[in-house]
């Protein structure tokens, strides 16, 4: 099992708990879709998995090791890549190349090695032409794919995607779907978009009243 | 509202001329030129310095119109000083206007200040203003400017556009609900809310950026990618600029001695 959450409870101060006793497992090769109403705690769930926030109760186990403190989660973040909902939060470097190189440099790669990683990942996503572009001048679709590249450059085993199709037009959405379908990674996909979930997911959970329960996978439609 | 952040609005990198000159060299040259300009006193040497700055502006392909407008904006700041100096500095009387006597010393001082400031500003616009903010940050890093300052510059470059968009969106939302600024308490309160909302959003965003950075293994150290190497043309640039600066100092020294 890659990820295992059991009985996870979390609440923001002054509000009723948003998750109470949520369970989730993710095995290799699974593309797990999570749905739920606005504010039901889907983004919170993803932030909990990589330890940006800590549960008040319950356990999080990643790659067979229980995660308790920052040191454990720092290791998890090297193997679990979170793609944020808003690309502007994630792309903070002036140029695309620097942003994609940020993770590899943090992992201790030399500059030359990091540049090679940048070239490899951008080529994989067919984004070589964006390498020297300024991040805030990218279009919405380009931004989304570049955020994916920044995460893939870390060579993660699991991808967590938070509303990846947000604000994408049909063409870009189809392109993103193709890109993700070609990836071997296990994924947790939070999305409101039924067609997108149907095209990618192979298991589905719904988040309701702070708990995750299985639902039938959306019928597969052609996107 | 157009972009408050023109990406090297004056001139473009790789636009021919001297534009390929190493940015580190340009920053250092601008600094040395400014120090020398400020120490000059002879009007002839200062005129030569201004001519040098104009030559640099031409070499770095500064467009004449926008450059002149920017210079005029800067001169506007010191205009009052320049006008009042001849009448306030005591010395040999030169002419009288409305009962006020202008002195030769005052006029000389005003001319010195005008020449110095214009020469320095023009040279900085030519040498540094044509470097894109990203390259400027990397060049400052290469010159061993503290990392915190460089990254402050780079983060500003990155997020000023996002903040501007946010401001534009909020402002548009206000206008969509028939908000028209007037000298009323309602206007001031609404603008207060606008600024407050932007601060809160900026704070929230900075939290999310920090989280995104942590997700990619950020440990407090930031890496700058660019590396620079001096090319053959850069050494010619150093030679020519060096000779020019020596000539300026020589003229100043010769005129003082005379």
Short mmCIF file of C-alpha atoms in Angstrom, two decimals:
data_model
loop_
_atom_site.label_atom_id
_atom_site.label_comp_id
_atom_site.label_asym_id
_atom_site.label_seq_id
_atom_site.Cartn_x
_atom_site.Cartn_y
_atom_site.Cartn_z
CA UNK A 1 0.00 0.00 0.00
CA UNK A 2 1.43 3.39 -0.96
CA UNK A 3 -0.77 5.53 1.25
CA UNK A 4 -2.99 4.59 4.14
CA UNK A 5 -5.08 7.05 6.13
CA UNK A 6 -7.07 5.70 9.00
CA UNK A 7 -9.52 7.53 11.22
CA UNK A 8 -8.09 10.92 10.23
CA UNK A 9 -9.78 13.85 11.97
CA UNK A 10 -9.08 17.49 11.36
CA UNK A 11 -10.82 20.77 12.05
CA UNK A 12 -9.95 24.40 11.54
CA UNK A 13 -10.22 26.51 14.69
CA UNK A 14 -13.67 27.87 15.59
CA UNK A 15 -15.39 25.56 13.13
CA UNK A 16 -16.79 22.03 13.41
CA UNK A 17 -14.28 19.36 12.30
CA UNK A 18 -14.12 19.09 8.53
CA UNK A 19 -12.82 15.51 8.55
CA UNK A 20 -13.87 13.06 11.25
CA UNK A 21 -12.56 9.57 10.94
CA UNK A 22 -11.72 9.54 7.24
CA UNK A 23 -10.13 6.37 5.83
CA UNK A 24 -8.30 6.09 2.53
CA UNK A 25 -5.91 3.66 0.89
CA UNK A 26 -3.99 3.99 -2.32
CA UNK A 27 -2.27 1.08 -4.03
CA UNK A 28 0.25 1.18 -6.86
CA UNK A 29 -1.35 1.88 -10.24
CA UNK A 30 -4.57 3.17 -8.75
CA UNK A 31 -6.11 6.43 -9.90
CA UNK A 32 -8.42 7.28 -7.06
CA UNK A 33 -11.01 9.98 -7.62
CA UNK A 34 -12.38 11.95 -4.67
CA UNK A 35 -15.56 13.95 -5.00
CA UNK A 36 -17.59 15.94 -2.54
CA UNK A 37 -19.42 19.20 -2.08
CA UNK A 38 -17.62 22.54 -1.94
CA UNK A 39 -15.89 22.93 1.40
CA UNK A 40 -16.28 19.23 2.24
CA UNK A 41 -12.54 18.97 2.92
CA UNK A 42 -11.10 17.56 -0.31
CA UNK A 43 -8.17 20.00 -0.46
CA UNK A 44 -7.69 19.58 3.28
CA UNK A 45 -7.36 15.83 2.71
CA UNK A 46 -4.55 16.35 0.18
CA UNK A 47 -2.75 18.81 2.44
CA UNK A 48 -2.96 16.30 5.28
CA UNK A 49 -1.39 13.55 3.17
CA UNK A 50 1.77 15.59 2.57
CA UNK A 51 1.81 16.95 6.12
CA UNK A 52 1.21 20.63 5.41
CA UNK A 53 -1.35 20.33 8.22
CA UNK A 54 -1.49 17.64 10.92
CA UNK A 55 -4.52 15.56 11.92
CA UNK A 56 -5.90 15.92 15.43
CA UNK A 57 -6.60 12.20 15.49
CA UNK A 58 -5.94 9.18 13.28
CA UNK A 59 -2.83 7.94 11.53
CA UNK A 60 -1.22 8.56 8.17
CA UNK A 61 1.05 5.83 6.82
CA UNK A 62 3.08 6.41 3.68
CA UNK A 63 5.13 3.70 1.95
CA UNK A 64 4.77 1.50 5.00
CA UNK A 65 6.07 4.06 7.49
CA UNK A 66 3.83 5.89 9.96
CA UNK A 67 4.19 9.68 9.58
CA UNK A 68 4.31 11.63 12.81
CA UNK A 69 6.53 14.69 12.59
CA UNK A 70 7.92 17.14 10.06
CA UNK A 71 10.92 14.89 9.35
CA UNK A 72 8.62 12.02 8.29
CA UNK A 73 6.50 14.26 6.08
CA UNK A 74 9.56 15.92 4.52
CA UNK A 75 10.45 12.44 3.23
CA UNK A 76 6.87 11.86 2.06
CA UNK A 77 6.91 15.09 0.04
CA UNK A 78 9.86 13.79 -1.99
CA UNK A 79 7.78 10.82 -3.13
CA UNK A 80 4.28 12.31 -3.21
CA UNK A 81 3.82 15.28 -5.53
CA UNK A 82 0.96 17.68 -4.82
CA UNK A 83 -0.30 19.77 -7.74
CA UNK A 84 -2.04 22.83 -6.27
CA UNK A 85 -5.38 24.16 -7.37
CA UNK A 86 -4.03 27.59 -8.35
CA UNK A 87 -0.91 27.42 -10.57
CA UNK A 88 0.06 30.90 -9.40
CA UNK A 89 0.67 29.48 -5.94
CA UNK A 90 3.01 26.89 -7.29
CA UNK A 91 4.97 28.74 -9.98
CA UNK A 92 6.96 31.28 -8.02
CA UNK A 93 10.21 31.42 -9.98
CA UNK A 94 10.58 34.02 -12.72
CA UNK A 95 11.17 31.54 -15.52
CA UNK A 96 9.78 28.10 -16.32
CA UNK A 97 13.23 26.46 -16.31
CA UNK A 98 14.06 27.81 -12.86
CA UNK A 99 10.71 26.74 -11.49
CA UNK A 100 11.03 23.20 -12.78
CA UNK A 101 14.62 23.07 -11.49
CA UNK A 102 13.61 24.24 -8.00
CA UNK A 103 12.58 20.80 -6.74
CA UNK A 104 15.56 18.88 -8.19
CA UNK A 105 17.97 21.48 -6.73
CA UNK A 106 16.33 21.05 -3.34
CA UNK A 107 16.83 17.30 -3.69
CA UNK A 108 20.55 17.98 -4.01
CA UNK A 109 21.03 17.77 -7.76
CA UNK A 110 23.82 19.88 -9.22
CA UNK A 111 22.88 22.71 -11.56
CA UNK A 112 23.86 20.74 -14.66
CA UNK A 113 21.95 17.69 -13.47
CA UNK A 114 18.93 19.86 -12.62
CA UNK A 115 19.03 21.43 -16.08
CA UNK A 116 19.09 17.92 -17.59
CA UNK A 117 16.06 17.01 -15.47
CA UNK A 118 14.30 20.18 -16.67
CA UNK A 119 14.99 19.27 -20.28
CA UNK A 120 13.81 15.70 -19.78
CA UNK A 121 10.55 16.59 -18.01
CA UNK A 122 9.67 19.42 -20.39
CA UNK A 123 10.31 17.13 -23.35
CA UNK A 124 8.14 14.43 -21.76
CA UNK A 125 5.22 16.89 -21.56
CA UNK A 126 6.04 18.45 -24.94
CA UNK A 127 6.79 21.82 -23.31
CA UNK A 128 10.37 22.43 -24.45
CA UNK A 129 9.38 25.68 -26.15
CA UNK A 130 8.30 27.15 -22.78
CA UNK A 131 11.65 26.62 -21.06
CA UNK A 132 12.78 30.26 -20.99
CA UNK A 133 9.35 31.85 -20.75
CA UNK A 134 8.41 34.04 -17.80
CA UNK A 135 5.96 32.07 -15.65
CA UNK A 136 3.36 34.81 -15.15
CA UNK A 137 3.10 35.37 -18.89
CA UNK A 138 2.00 31.79 -19.56
CA UNK A 139 -1.58 31.02 -20.58
CA UNK A 140 -3.85 29.11 -18.20
CA UNK A 141 -3.33 25.81 -19.99
CA UNK A 142 0.44 26.25 -20.16
CA UNK A 143 0.54 27.15 -16.47
CA UNK A 144 -1.32 23.98 -15.52
CA UNK A 145 1.03 21.76 -17.53
CA UNK A 146 4.10 23.54 -16.18
CA UNK A 147 2.93 22.97 -12.58
CA UNK A 148 2.65 19.30 -13.45
CA UNK A 149 6.20 19.44 -14.85
CA UNK A 150 7.52 21.05 -11.63
CA UNK A 151 6.08 18.16 -9.65
CA UNK A 152 7.18 15.42 -12.09
CA UNK A 153 10.74 16.81 -11.94
CA UNK A 154 10.87 15.55 -8.35
CA UNK A 155 10.34 12.04 -9.73
CA UNK A 156 7.46 11.23 -7.35
CA UNK A 157 5.72 7.88 -7.04
CA UNK A 158 2.31 9.33 -6.24
CA UNK A 159 0.57 12.39 -7.68
CA UNK A 160 -2.08 14.34 -5.77
CA UNK A 161 -4.11 16.53 -8.12
CA UNK A 162 -6.36 19.26 -6.72
CA UNK A 163 -8.96 20.33 -9.29
CA UNK A 164 -6.50 20.07 -12.17
CA UNK A 165 -9.05 21.00 -14.84
CA UNK A 166 -10.07 24.22 -13.11
CA UNK A 167 -10.28 27.06 -15.61
CA UNK A 168 -9.06 24.94 -18.54
CA UNK A 169 -10.81 25.08 -21.90
CA UNK A 170 -11.84 21.88 -23.70
CA UNK A 171 -8.63 21.61 -25.75
CA UNK A 172 -6.34 22.05 -22.78
CA UNK A 173 -8.46 19.70 -20.72
CA UNK A 174 -8.13 17.01 -23.39
CA UNK A 175 -4.39 17.58 -23.52
CA UNK A 176 -4.07 17.31 -19.74
CA UNK A 177 -6.14 14.12 -19.78
CA UNK A 178 -3.83 12.61 -22.41
CA UNK A 179 -0.73 13.61 -20.46
CA UNK A 180 -2.05 12.14 -17.21
CA UNK A 181 -3.25 8.94 -18.89
CA UNK A 182 0.28 8.36 -20.18
CA UNK A 183 1.78 8.61 -16.67
CA UNK A 184 2.37 5.42 -14.66
CA UNK A 185 1.95 7.14 -11.28
CA UNK A 186 -0.66 6.25 -8.69
CA UNK A 187 -2.89 9.31 -8.29
CA UNK A 188 -5.43 10.85 -6.00
CA UNK A 189 -7.59 13.11 -8.15
CA UNK A 190 -9.91 15.70 -6.65
CA UNK A 191 -12.22 16.94 -9.38
CA UNK A 192 -15.75 18.19 -9.94
CA UNK A 193 -15.51 17.27 -13.59
CA UNK A 194 -17.34 13.95 -14.17
CA UNK A 195 -15.99 13.44 -17.70
CA UNK A 196 -12.43 14.02 -16.52
CA UNK A 197 -12.87 11.56 -13.64
CA UNK A 198 -14.40 9.00 -15.98
CA UNK A 199 -11.49 9.30 -18.39
CA UNK A 200 -8.83 8.83 -15.71
CA UNK A 201 -10.11 7.23 -12.53
CA UNK A 202 -10.28 3.55 -11.73
CA UNK A 203 -11.75 3.88 -8.22
CA UNK A 204 -13.88 6.55 -6.59
CA UNK A 205 -14.61 7.84 -3.11
CA UNK A 206 -17.03 10.49 -1.97
CA UNK A 207 -16.29 12.81 0.94
CA UNK A 208 -19.43 13.40 2.99
CA UNK A 209 -19.85 14.54 6.58
CA UNK A 210 -16.13 14.23 7.15
CA UNK A 211 -15.92 10.62 6.02
CA UNK A 212 -14.84 8.91 2.82
CA UNK A 213 -17.03 6.20 1.37
CA UNK A 214 -16.77 4.25 -1.87
CA UNK A 215 -19.05 5.14 -4.76
CA UNK A 216 -19.54 3.53 -8.10
CA UNK A 217 -16.96 4.70 -10.59
CA UNK A 218 -18.42 7.17 -13.10
CA UNK A 219 -19.42 5.44 -16.30
CA UNK A 220 -16.62 5.79 -18.81
CA UNK A 221 -17.41 8.38 -21.44
CA UNK A 222 -15.33 9.47 -24.33
CA UNK A 223 -14.03 12.96 -23.62
CA UNK B 1 -4.67 50.68 -16.15
CA UNK B 2 -1.80 49.34 -18.17
CA UNK B 3 0.96 47.20 -16.72
CA UNK B 4 2.72 48.82 -13.78
CA UNK B 5 5.53 46.45 -14.48
CA UNK B 6 7.04 46.90 -17.91
CA UNK B 7 9.41 44.02 -18.55
CA UNK B 8 12.41 45.99 -19.75
CA UNK B 9 10.07 48.51 -21.34
CA UNK B 10 13.01 50.47 -22.64
CA UNK B 11 15.04 48.40 -25.03
CA UNK B 12 15.03 44.64 -25.15
CA UNK B 13 17.67 42.10 -24.39
CA UNK B 14 19.37 40.88 -27.50
CA UNK B 15 18.14 43.90 -29.42
CA UNK B 16 21.50 44.52 -31.03
CA UNK B 17 24.04 47.23 -30.27
CA UNK B 18 25.65 46.76 -26.88
CA UNK B 19 22.66 44.76 -25.56
CA UNK B 20 24.67 41.54 -25.36
CA UNK B 21 27.07 43.06 -22.81
CA UNK B 22 27.39 41.04 -19.60
CA UNK B 23 24.76 42.37 -17.12
CA UNK B 24 27.22 42.19 -14.20
CA UNK B 25 29.57 44.45 -16.10
CA UNK B 26 26.72 46.86 -16.79
CA UNK B 27 25.74 47.09 -13.12
CA UNK B 28 29.35 47.69 -12.02
CA UNK B 29 29.90 50.23 -14.82
CA UNK B 30 26.75 52.13 -13.84
CA UNK B 31 27.92 52.26 -10.21
CA UNK B 32 31.44 53.48 -11.06
CA UNK B 33 30.12 56.01 -13.58
CA UNK B 34 27.71 57.38 -10.96
CA UNK B 35 30.44 57.78 -8.34
CA UNK B 36 32.74 59.56 -10.81
CA UNK B 37 29.94 61.80 -12.09
CA UNK B 38 29.02 62.88 -8.59
CA UNK B 39 32.64 63.80 -7.81
CA UNK B 40 33.10 65.96 -10.94
CA UNK B 41 32.81 69.73 -10.50
CA UNK B 42 33.93 71.27 -13.79
CA UNK B 43 31.03 72.01 -16.12
CA UNK B 44 33.03 70.89 -19.15
CA UNK B 45 33.80 67.50 -17.60
CA UNK B 46 30.13 67.17 -16.61
CA UNK B 47 29.02 68.01 -20.14
CA UNK B 48 31.38 65.32 -21.40
CA UNK B 49 29.93 62.87 -18.86
CA UNK B 50 26.41 63.65 -20.07
CA UNK B 51 27.59 63.16 -23.65
CA UNK B 52 29.02 59.80 -22.57
CA UNK B 53 25.68 58.85 -21.04
CA UNK B 54 23.89 59.83 -24.26
CA UNK B 55 26.35 57.68 -26.20
CA UNK B 56 25.58 54.75 -23.85
CA UNK B 57 21.86 55.32 -24.34
CA UNK B 58 22.37 55.17 -28.09
CA UNK B 59 24.60 52.11 -27.80
CA UNK B 60 21.94 50.26 -25.77
CA UNK B 61 19.19 51.29 -28.20
CA UNK B 62 17.10 53.34 -25.77
CA UNK B 63 14.11 54.73 -27.70
CA UNK B 64 14.41 58.53 -27.74
CA UNK B 65 10.79 59.45 -26.96
CA UNK B 66 10.04 57.34 -23.87
CA UNK B 67 13.55 57.98 -22.56
CA UNK B 68 13.09 61.75 -22.81
CA UNK B 69 9.74 61.46 -21.02
CA UNK B 70 11.31 59.52 -18.16
CA UNK B 71 14.14 62.01 -17.90
CA UNK B 72 11.61 64.84 -17.80
CA UNK B 73 9.75 63.07 -14.99
CA UNK B 74 12.97 62.88 -12.99
CA UNK B 75 13.86 66.51 -13.75
CA UNK B 76 10.42 67.51 -12.52
CA UNK B 77 11.42 66.37 -9.04
CA UNK B 78 14.44 68.68 -8.89
CA UNK B 79 13.05 71.56 -10.93
CA UNK B 80 12.17 73.65 -7.87
CA UNK B 81 15.65 73.10 -6.46
CA UNK B 82 17.30 74.12 -9.74
CA UNK B 83 15.22 77.32 -10.00
CA UNK B 84 15.71 78.37 -6.42
CA UNK B 85 19.45 77.66 -6.12
CA UNK B 86 20.76 80.71 -8.06
CA UNK B 87 18.73 83.00 -5.81
CA UNK B 88 19.56 81.36 -2.50
CA UNK B 89 23.29 80.71 -2.78
CA UNK B 90 25.29 83.84 -1.83
CA UNK B 91 28.02 85.03 -4.23
CA UNK B 92 28.84 87.39 -7.09
CA UNK B 93 25.57 88.95 -8.36
CA UNK B 94 24.67 87.98 -11.91
CA UNK B 95 21.21 89.43 -12.60
CA UNK B 96 18.14 90.55 -10.68
CA UNK B 97 14.62 89.25 -11.15
CA UNK B 98 11.62 90.71 -9.26
CA UNK B 99 13.98 92.08 -6.65
CA UNK B 100 15.79 88.77 -6.18
CA UNK B 101 19.47 88.58 -7.06
CA UNK B 102 20.89 85.49 -8.73
CA UNK B 103 24.50 84.59 -7.98
CA UNK B 104 27.07 83.09 -10.31
CA UNK B 105 27.91 80.44 -7.68
CA UNK B 106 24.25 79.49 -7.35
CA UNK B 107 23.77 79.20 -11.09
CA UNK B 108 26.91 77.07 -11.39
CA UNK B 109 25.71 74.80 -8.60
CA UNK B 110 22.29 74.42 -10.25
CA UNK B 111 23.92 73.53 -13.56
CA UNK B 112 26.23 71.02 -11.88
CA UNK B 113 23.30 69.30 -10.18
CA UNK B 114 21.24 69.23 -13.37
CA UNK B 115 24.11 67.75 -15.40
CA UNK B 116 25.12 65.20 -12.75
CA UNK B 117 21.61 63.91 -12.13
CA UNK B 118 20.76 63.63 -15.82
CA UNK B 119 24.04 61.92 -16.69
CA UNK B 120 23.67 59.41 -13.85
CA UNK B 121 19.99 58.64 -14.52
CA UNK B 122 20.54 58.29 -18.25
CA UNK B 123 23.50 55.95 -17.77
CA UNK B 124 21.56 53.81 -15.27
CA UNK B 125 18.62 53.63 -17.68
CA UNK B 126 20.93 52.61 -20.50
CA UNK B 127 23.08 50.13 -18.58
CA UNK B 128 20.71 48.64 -15.96
CA UNK B 129 17.23 49.62 -17.17
CA UNK B 130 17.63 47.48 -20.29
CA UNK B 131 18.36 44.32 -18.26
CA UNK B 132 15.22 42.23 -17.65
CA UNK B 133 14.34 41.94 -13.94
CA UNK B 134 15.10 38.21 -13.95
CA UNK B 135 18.56 38.68 -15.43
CA UNK B 136 19.13 41.62 -13.09
CA UNK B 137 18.40 39.38 -10.09
CA UNK B 138 20.76 36.69 -11.33
CA UNK B 139 23.48 39.25 -12.08
CA UNK B 140 23.16 40.79 -8.60
CA UNK B 141 23.46 37.28 -7.16
CA UNK B 142 26.59 36.71 -9.24
CA UNK B 143 27.96 39.98 -7.80
CA UNK B 144 27.47 38.54 -4.30
CA UNK B 145 24.55 40.75 -3.31
CA UNK B 146 22.92 39.05 -0.26
CA UNK B 147 20.54 36.26 -1.30
CA UNK B 148 17.62 37.68 0.68
CA UNK B 149 17.71 40.92 -1.33
CA UNK B 150 18.02 39.11 -4.67
CA UNK B 151 15.09 36.85 -3.89
CA UNK B 152 13.03 39.77 -2.67
CA UNK B 153 13.57 41.28 -6.12
CA UNK B 154 12.78 38.03 -7.92
CA UNK B 155 9.62 37.36 -5.86
CA UNK B 156 8.49 40.93 -6.49
CA UNK B 157 9.00 40.42 -10.21
CA UNK B 158 6.98 37.25 -10.07
CA UNK B 159 4.03 38.38 -7.98
CA UNK B 160 3.54 42.04 -8.80
CA UNK B 161 1.56 40.99 -11.87
CA UNK B 162 -0.60 38.62 -9.82
CA UNK B 163 -1.31 41.38 -7.29
CA UNK B 164 -2.11 43.79 -10.08
CA UNK B 165 -4.56 41.31 -11.62
CA UNK B 166 -6.17 40.83 -8.23
CA UNK B 167 -6.51 44.58 -7.83
CA UNK B 168 -7.96 44.90 -11.33
CA UNK B 169 -10.48 42.11 -10.65
CA UNK B 170 -11.65 43.64 -7.38
CA UNK B 171 -11.84 47.07 -8.93
CA UNK B 172 -13.85 45.69 -11.87
CA UNK B 173 -16.20 43.92 -9.46
CA UNK B 174 -16.75 47.26 -7.70
CA UNK B 175 -17.46 49.03 -10.97
CA UNK B 176 -19.81 46.25 -12.03
CA UNK B 177 -21.90 47.21 -9.01
CA UNK B 178 -21.99 50.86 -10.04
CA UNK B 179 -19.22 52.06 -7.74
CA UNK B 180 -17.93 55.49 -8.76
CA UNK B 181 -15.24 57.11 -6.65
CA UNK B 182 -16.27 60.44 -5.18
CA UNK B 183 -15.25 62.50 -2.19
CA UNK B 184 -17.56 60.59 0.15
CA UNK B 185 -17.11 58.48 3.24
CA UNK B 186 -18.52 55.54 1.27
CA UNK B 187 -15.69 55.88 -1.28
CA UNK B 188 -12.98 55.98 1.37
CA UNK B 189 -14.47 53.06 3.25
CA UNK B 190 -14.75 51.02 0.03
CA UNK B 191 -11.14 51.71 -0.90
CA UNK B 192 -10.18 50.75 2.64
CA UNK B 193 -11.95 47.42 2.17
CA UNK B 194 -10.23 47.00 -1.21
CA UNK B 195 -6.76 47.53 0.26
CA UNK B 196 -7.58 45.36 3.27
CA UNK B 197 -8.87 42.57 1.07
CA UNK B 198 -5.75 42.73 -1.09
CA UNK B 199 -3.51 42.49 2.01
CA UNK B 200 -5.44 39.49 3.33
CA UNK B 201 -5.35 37.76 -0.04
CA UNK B 202 -1.62 38.48 -0.39
CA UNK B 203 -1.03 36.96 3.05
CA UNK B 204 -3.10 33.88 2.19
CA UNK B 205 -1.28 33.52 -1.08
CA UNK B 206 2.11 33.77 0.59
CA UNK B 207 1.05 30.91 2.90
CA UNK B 208 0.05 28.78 -0.07
CA UNK B 209 3.27 29.58 -1.94
CA UNK B 210 5.25 28.58 1.14
CA UNK B 211 3.32 25.28 1.27
CA UNK B 212 3.94 24.67 -2.43
CA UNK B 213 7.65 25.34 -1.89
CA UNK B 214 7.75 22.93 1.06
CA UNK B 215 6.08 20.29 -1.12
CA UNK B 216 9.02 20.55 -3.46
CA UNK B 217 11.60 20.07 -0.75
CA UNK B 218 12.32 23.72 0.10
CA UNK B 219 14.72 23.90 3.04
CA UNK B 220 15.41 27.61 3.31
CA UNK B 221 18.07 27.79 0.63
CA UNK B 222 17.25 29.21 -2.78
CA UNK B 223 19.23 28.53 -5.90
CA UNK B 224 19.81 30.95 -8.74
CA UNK B 225 20.29 29.18 -12.05
CA UNK B 226 21.93 31.67 -14.38
CA UNK B 227 25.68 31.76 -14.84
CA UNK B 228 27.60 34.46 -16.66
CA UNK B 229 30.85 34.50 -18.58
CA UNK B 230 32.70 37.52 -19.90
CA UNK B 231 32.96 37.39 -23.68
CA UNK B 232 35.58 38.99 -25.92
CA UNK B 233 33.22 41.90 -26.67
CA UNK B 234 32.82 42.50 -22.93
CA UNK B 235 36.56 43.12 -22.55
CA UNK B 236 36.43 45.66 -25.38
CA UNK B 237 33.52 47.30 -23.53
CA UNK B 238 35.63 47.40 -20.35
CA UNK B 239 38.52 48.98 -22.28
CA UNK B 240 36.45 51.67 -23.96
CA UNK B 241 34.49 52.55 -20.81
CA UNK B 242 37.71 52.55 -18.77
CA UNK B 243 39.41 54.95 -21.18
CA UNK B 244 36.33 57.17 -21.21
CA UNK B 245 36.22 57.34 -17.41
CA UNK B 246 39.96 58.07 -17.23
CA UNK B 247 39.49 60.85 -19.78
CA UNK B 248 36.72 62.37 -17.62
CA UNK B 249 38.94 62.30 -14.54
CA UNK B 250 41.82 63.74 -16.61
CA UNK B 251 39.74 66.67 -17.91
CA UNK B 252 38.49 67.42 -14.40
CA UNK B 253 42.02 67.29 -12.94
CA UNK B 254 43.48 69.42 -15.76
CA UNK B 255 40.77 72.09 -15.44
CA UNK B 256 41.13 72.25 -11.66
CA UNK B 257 44.88 72.67 -11.98
CA UNK B 258 44.53 75.38 -14.61
#
